[in-house]
mmCIF file of C-alpha atoms in Angstrom:
data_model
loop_
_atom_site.group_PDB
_atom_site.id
_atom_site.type_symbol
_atom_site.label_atom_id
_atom_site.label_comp_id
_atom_site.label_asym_id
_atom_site.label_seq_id
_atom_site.Cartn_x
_atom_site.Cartn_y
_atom_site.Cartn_z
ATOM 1 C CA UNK A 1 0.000 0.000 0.000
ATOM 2 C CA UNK A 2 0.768 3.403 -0.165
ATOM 3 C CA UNK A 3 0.740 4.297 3.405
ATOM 4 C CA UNK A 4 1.323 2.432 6.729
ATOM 5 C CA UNK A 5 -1.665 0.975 7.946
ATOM 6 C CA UNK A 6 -2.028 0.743 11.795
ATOM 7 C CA UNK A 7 -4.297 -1.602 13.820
ATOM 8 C CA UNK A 8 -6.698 -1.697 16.060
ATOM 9 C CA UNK A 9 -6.912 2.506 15.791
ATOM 10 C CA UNK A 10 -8.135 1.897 19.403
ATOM 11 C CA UNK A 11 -7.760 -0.634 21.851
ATOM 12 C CA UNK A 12 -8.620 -0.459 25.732
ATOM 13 C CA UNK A 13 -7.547 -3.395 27.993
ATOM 14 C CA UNK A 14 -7.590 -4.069 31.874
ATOM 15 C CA UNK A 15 -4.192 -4.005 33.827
ATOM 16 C CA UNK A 16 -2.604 -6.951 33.516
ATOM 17 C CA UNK A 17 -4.262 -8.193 29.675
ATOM 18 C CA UNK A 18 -2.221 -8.726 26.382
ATOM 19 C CA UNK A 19 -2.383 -5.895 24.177
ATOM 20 C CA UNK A 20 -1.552 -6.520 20.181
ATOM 21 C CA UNK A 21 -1.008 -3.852 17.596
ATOM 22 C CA UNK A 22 -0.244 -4.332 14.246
ATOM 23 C CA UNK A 23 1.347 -2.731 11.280
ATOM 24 C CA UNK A 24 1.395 -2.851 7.515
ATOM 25 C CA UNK A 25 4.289 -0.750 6.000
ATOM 26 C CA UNK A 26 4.173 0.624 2.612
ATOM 27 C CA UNK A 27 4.514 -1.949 0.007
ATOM 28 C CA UNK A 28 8.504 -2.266 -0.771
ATOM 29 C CA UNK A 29 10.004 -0.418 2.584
ATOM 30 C CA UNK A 30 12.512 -2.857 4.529
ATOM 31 C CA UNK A 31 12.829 -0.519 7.390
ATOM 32 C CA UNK A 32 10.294 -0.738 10.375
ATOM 33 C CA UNK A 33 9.836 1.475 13.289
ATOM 34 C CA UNK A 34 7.626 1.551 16.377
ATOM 35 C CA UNK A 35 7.276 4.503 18.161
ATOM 36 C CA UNK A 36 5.936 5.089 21.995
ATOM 37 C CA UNK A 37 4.137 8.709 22.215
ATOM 38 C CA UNK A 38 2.501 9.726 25.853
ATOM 39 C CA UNK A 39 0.066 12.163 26.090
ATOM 40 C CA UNK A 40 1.287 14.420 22.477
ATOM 41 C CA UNK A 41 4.520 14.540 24.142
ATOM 42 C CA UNK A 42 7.320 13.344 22.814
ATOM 43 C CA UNK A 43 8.389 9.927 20.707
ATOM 44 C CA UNK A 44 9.963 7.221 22.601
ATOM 45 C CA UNK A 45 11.966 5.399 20.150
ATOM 46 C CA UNK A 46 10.798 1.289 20.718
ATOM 47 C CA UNK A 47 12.666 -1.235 18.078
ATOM 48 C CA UNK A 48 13.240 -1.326 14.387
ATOM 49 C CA UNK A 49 13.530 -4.011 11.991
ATOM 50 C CA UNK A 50 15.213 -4.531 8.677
ATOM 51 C CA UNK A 51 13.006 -6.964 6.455
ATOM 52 C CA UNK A 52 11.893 -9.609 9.636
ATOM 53 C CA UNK A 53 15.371 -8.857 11.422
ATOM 54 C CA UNK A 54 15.980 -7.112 14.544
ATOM 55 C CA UNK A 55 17.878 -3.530 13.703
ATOM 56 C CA UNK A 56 17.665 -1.929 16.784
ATOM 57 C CA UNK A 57 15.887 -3.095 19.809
ATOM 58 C CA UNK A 58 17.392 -0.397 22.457
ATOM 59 C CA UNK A 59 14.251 1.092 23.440
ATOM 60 C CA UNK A 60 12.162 -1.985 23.954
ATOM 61 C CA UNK A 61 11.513 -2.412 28.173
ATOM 62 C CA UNK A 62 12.836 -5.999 28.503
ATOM 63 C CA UNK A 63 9.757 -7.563 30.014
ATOM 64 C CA UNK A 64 6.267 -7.886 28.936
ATOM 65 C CA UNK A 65 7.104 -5.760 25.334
ATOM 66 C CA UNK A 66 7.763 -8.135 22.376
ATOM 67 C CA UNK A 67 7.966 -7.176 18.311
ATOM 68 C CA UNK A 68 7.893 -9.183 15.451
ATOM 69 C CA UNK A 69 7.683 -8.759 11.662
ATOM 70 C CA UNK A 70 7.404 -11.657 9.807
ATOM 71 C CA UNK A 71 7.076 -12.623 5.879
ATOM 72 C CA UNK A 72 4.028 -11.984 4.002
ATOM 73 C CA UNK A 73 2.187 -10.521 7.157
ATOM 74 C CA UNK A 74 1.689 -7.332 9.154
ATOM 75 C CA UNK A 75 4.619 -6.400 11.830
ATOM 76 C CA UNK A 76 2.893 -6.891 15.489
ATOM 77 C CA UNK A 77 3.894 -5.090 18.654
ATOM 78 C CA UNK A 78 2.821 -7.384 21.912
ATOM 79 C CA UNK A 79 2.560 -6.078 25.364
ATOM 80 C CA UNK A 80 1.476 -8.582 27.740
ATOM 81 C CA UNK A 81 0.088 -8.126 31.390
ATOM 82 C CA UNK A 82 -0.110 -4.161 30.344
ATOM 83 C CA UNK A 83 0.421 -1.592 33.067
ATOM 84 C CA UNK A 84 -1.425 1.625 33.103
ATOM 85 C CA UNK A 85 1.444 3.042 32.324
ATOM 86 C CA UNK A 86 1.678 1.319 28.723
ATOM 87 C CA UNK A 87 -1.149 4.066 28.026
ATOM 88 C CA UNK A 88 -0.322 5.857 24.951
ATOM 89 C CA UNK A 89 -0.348 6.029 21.458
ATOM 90 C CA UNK A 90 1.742 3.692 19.285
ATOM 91 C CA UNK A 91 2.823 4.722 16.237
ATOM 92 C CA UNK A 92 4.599 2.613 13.310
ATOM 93 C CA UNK A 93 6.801 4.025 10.550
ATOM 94 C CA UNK A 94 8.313 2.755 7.632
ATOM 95 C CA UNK A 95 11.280 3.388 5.356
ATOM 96 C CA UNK A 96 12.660 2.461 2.059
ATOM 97 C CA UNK A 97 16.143 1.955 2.898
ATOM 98 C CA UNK A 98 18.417 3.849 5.348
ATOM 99 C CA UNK A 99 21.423 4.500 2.879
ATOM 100 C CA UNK A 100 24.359 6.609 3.316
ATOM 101 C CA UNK A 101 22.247 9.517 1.893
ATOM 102 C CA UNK A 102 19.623 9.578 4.602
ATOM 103 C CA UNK A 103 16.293 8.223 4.435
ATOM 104 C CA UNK A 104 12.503 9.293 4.367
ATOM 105 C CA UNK A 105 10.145 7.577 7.486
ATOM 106 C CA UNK A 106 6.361 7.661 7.278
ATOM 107 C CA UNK A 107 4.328 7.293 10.166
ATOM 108 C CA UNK A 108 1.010 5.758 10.076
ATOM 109 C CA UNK A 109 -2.275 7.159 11.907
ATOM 110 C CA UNK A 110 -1.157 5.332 15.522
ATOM 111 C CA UNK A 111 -3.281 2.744 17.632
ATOM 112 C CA UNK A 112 -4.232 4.362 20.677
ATOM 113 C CA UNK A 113 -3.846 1.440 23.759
ATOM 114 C CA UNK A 114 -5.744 2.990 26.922
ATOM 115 C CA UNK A 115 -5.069 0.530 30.037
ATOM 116 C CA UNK A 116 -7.747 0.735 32.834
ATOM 117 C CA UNK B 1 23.362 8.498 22.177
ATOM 118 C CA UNK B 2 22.095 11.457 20.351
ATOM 119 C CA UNK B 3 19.550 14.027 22.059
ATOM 120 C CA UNK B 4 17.646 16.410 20.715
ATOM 121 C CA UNK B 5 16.582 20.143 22.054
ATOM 122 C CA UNK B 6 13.555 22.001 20.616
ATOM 123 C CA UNK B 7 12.203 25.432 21.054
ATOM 124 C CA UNK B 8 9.925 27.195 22.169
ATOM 125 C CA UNK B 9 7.365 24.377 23.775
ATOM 126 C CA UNK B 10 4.696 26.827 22.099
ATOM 127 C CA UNK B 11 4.651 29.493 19.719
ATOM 128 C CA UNK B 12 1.799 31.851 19.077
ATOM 129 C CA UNK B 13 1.595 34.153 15.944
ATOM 130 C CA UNK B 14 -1.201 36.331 14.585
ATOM 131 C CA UNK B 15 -1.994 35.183 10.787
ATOM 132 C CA UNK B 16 0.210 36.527 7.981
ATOM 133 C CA UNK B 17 3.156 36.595 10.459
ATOM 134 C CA UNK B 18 6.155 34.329 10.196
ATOM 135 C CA UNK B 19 6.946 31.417 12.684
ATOM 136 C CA UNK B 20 10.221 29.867 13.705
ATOM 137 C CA UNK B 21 11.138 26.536 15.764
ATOM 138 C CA UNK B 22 14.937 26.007 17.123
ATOM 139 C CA UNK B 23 15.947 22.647 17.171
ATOM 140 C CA UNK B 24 19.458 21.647 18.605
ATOM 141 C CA UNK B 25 21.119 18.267 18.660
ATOM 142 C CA UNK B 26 24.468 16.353 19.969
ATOM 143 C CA UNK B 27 25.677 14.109 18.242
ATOM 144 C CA UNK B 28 28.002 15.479 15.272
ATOM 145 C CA UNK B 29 27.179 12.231 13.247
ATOM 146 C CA UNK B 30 23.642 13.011 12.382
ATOM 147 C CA UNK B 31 23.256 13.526 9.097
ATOM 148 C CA UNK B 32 19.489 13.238 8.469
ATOM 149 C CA UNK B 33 16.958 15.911 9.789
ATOM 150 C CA UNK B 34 13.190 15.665 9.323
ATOM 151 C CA UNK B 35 10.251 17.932 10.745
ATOM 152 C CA UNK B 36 7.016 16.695 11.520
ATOM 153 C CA UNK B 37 3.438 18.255 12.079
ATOM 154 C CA UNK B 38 1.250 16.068 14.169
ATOM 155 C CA UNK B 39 -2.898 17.746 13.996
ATOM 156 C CA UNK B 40 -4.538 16.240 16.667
ATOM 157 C CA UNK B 41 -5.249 12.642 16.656
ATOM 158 C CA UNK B 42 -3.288 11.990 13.635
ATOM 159 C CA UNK B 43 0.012 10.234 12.650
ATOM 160 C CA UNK B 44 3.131 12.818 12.456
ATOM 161 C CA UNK B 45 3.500 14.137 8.480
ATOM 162 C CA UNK B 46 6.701 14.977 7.244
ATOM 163 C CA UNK B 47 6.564 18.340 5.816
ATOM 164 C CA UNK B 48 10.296 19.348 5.022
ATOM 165 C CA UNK B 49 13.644 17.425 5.730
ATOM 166 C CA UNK B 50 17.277 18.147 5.196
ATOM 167 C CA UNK B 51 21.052 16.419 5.156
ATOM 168 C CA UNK B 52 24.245 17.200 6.231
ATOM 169 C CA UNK B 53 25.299 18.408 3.129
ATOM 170 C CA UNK B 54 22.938 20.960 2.239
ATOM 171 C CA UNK B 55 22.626 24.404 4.319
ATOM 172 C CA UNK B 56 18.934 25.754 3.270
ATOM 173 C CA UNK B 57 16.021 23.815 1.673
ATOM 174 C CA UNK B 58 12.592 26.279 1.019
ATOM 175 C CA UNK B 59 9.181 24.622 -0.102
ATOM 176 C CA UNK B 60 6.979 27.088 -0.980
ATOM 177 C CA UNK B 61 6.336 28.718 3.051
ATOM 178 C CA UNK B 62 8.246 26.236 4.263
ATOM 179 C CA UNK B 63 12.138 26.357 4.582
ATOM 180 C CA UNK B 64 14.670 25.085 7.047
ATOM 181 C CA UNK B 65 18.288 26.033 7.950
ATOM 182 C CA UNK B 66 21.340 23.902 9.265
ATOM 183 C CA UNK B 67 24.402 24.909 10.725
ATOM 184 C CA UNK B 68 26.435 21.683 10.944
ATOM 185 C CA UNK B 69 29.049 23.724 12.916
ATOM 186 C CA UNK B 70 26.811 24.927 16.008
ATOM 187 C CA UNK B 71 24.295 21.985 15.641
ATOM 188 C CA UNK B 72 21.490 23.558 14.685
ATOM 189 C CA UNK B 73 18.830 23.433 12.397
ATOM 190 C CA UNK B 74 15.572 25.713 12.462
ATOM 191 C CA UNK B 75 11.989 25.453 10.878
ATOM 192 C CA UNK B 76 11.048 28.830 9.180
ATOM 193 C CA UNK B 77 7.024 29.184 8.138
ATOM 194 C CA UNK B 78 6.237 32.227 6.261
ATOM 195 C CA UNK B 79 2.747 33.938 5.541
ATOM 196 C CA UNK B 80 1.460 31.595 8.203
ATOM 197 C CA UNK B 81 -2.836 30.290 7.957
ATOM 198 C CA UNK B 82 -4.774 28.904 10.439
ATOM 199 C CA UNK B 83 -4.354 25.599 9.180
ATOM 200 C CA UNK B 84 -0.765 26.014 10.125
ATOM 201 C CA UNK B 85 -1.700 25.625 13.846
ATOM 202 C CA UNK B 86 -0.701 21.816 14.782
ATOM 203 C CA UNK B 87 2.516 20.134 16.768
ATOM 204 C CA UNK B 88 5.781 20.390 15.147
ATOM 205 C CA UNK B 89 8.587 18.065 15.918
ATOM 206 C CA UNK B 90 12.295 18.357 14.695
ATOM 207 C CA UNK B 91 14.109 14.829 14.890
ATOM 208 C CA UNK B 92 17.861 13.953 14.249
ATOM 209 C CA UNK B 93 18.949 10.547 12.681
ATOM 210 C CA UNK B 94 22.491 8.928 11.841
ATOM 211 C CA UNK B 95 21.659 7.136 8.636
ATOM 212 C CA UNK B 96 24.207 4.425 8.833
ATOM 213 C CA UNK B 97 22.165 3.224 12.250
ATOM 214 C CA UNK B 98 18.908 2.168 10.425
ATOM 215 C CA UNK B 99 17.806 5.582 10.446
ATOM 216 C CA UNK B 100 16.157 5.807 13.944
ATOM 217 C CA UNK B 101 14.623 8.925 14.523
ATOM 218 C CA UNK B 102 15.735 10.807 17.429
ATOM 219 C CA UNK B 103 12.940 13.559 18.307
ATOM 220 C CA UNK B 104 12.610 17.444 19.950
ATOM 221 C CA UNK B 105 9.952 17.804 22.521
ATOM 222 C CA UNK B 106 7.682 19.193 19.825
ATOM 223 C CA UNK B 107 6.759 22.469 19.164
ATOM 224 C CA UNK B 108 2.140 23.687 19.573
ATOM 225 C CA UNK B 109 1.902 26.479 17.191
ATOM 226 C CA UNK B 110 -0.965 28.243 17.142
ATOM 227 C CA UNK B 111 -1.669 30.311 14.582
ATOM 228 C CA UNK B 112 -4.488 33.348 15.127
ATOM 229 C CA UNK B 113 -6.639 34.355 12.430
#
């Protein structure tokens, strides 16, 4: 497609449930971001991927957070037992390449997780 | 790691009048710098970006400035509309580390008609 598609565009859960978000990138970009941002503030920089590998995972909190992005199917973000903390908007972006020359990321509309 | 300073947190201009948003950054290897407007409720849109190796880069009311020496780079909005009035966040990125966007604490412009 021609944009990254984000889903659910909402999603409420109860402390402690599994929370699932998913992301379609645009058709032909190997790069994947996620994106944490809390209450319109700033973006907290999760993991990226580079086709279905790992690129950079130094944001991810080591427990309960979990990304994958496998062949032929949307890239998922997985938080289980949420905290009300994990509140926020969670955005995906995609990219054709990096390159020595730079590269372009689009974002795509975010899936808002609300933990009560 | 790279961080990122933006300012002012929020910027308020009468219509017609020109904006600007001061971004500063750290690391001298970024190479790679993007803005963003984010309207509420909505993904952030890239409206102008610029490299390393270009000083200036104008589209239409839009331009931005770097100055690789101090670190800076600056979001310039001329003429500005109501429409104008959204979050804008400057970001930095090292291209030869996957690109990761490293962002300013964003910018709420609001623009008066």
């Amino acid at each position: 497609g021609e944009e990254v598609a984000q889903t659910p565009k909402h999603l409420v859960r109860g402390e402690g449930q599994k929370a699932k978000l998913y992301c379609a990138p645009i058709k032909g970009h190997s790069y994947v971001f996620w994106y944490q941002q809390v209450l319109k503030n700033e973006f907290k920089f999760l993991i990226s991927f580079q086709n279905e590998n790992v690129f950079d995972e130094t944001g991810m909190p080591k427990e309960r957070f979990s990304a994958k992005c496998l062949p032929n199917s949307p890239c998922s973000l997985e938080i289980q037992a949420t905290k009300l903390e994990d509140s926020a908007v969670y955005f995906c972006a995609s990219s054709l390449t990096s390159g020595t020359t730079g590269n372009t990321i689009y974002f795509g509309e975010g899936s808002w997780l609300t933990v009560v | 790691g790279e961080n990122v300073e933006q300012h002012p947190s929020t910027l308020s201009v009468q219509e017609g009048d020109s904006a600007v948003i001061k971004c500063t950054y750290s690391d001298s290897a970024s190479n790679y710098f993007p803005w963003y407007k984010q309207e509420l409720g909505k993904g952030p849109q890239l409206i102008i970006d610029i490299r390393s190796n270009v000083g200036e880069k104008k589209d239409q009311r839009i331009a931005v400035t770097l100055n690789k020496t101090a670190k800076h780079f600056s979001l310039h909005i001329t003429e500005t509309q109501p429409e104008d009035s959204a979050v804008y966040f400057c970001a930095a990125s090292y291209s030869n580390q996957g690109g990761k966007l490293i962002f300013g604490q964003g910018t709420e412009l609001s623009v008066k008609p």
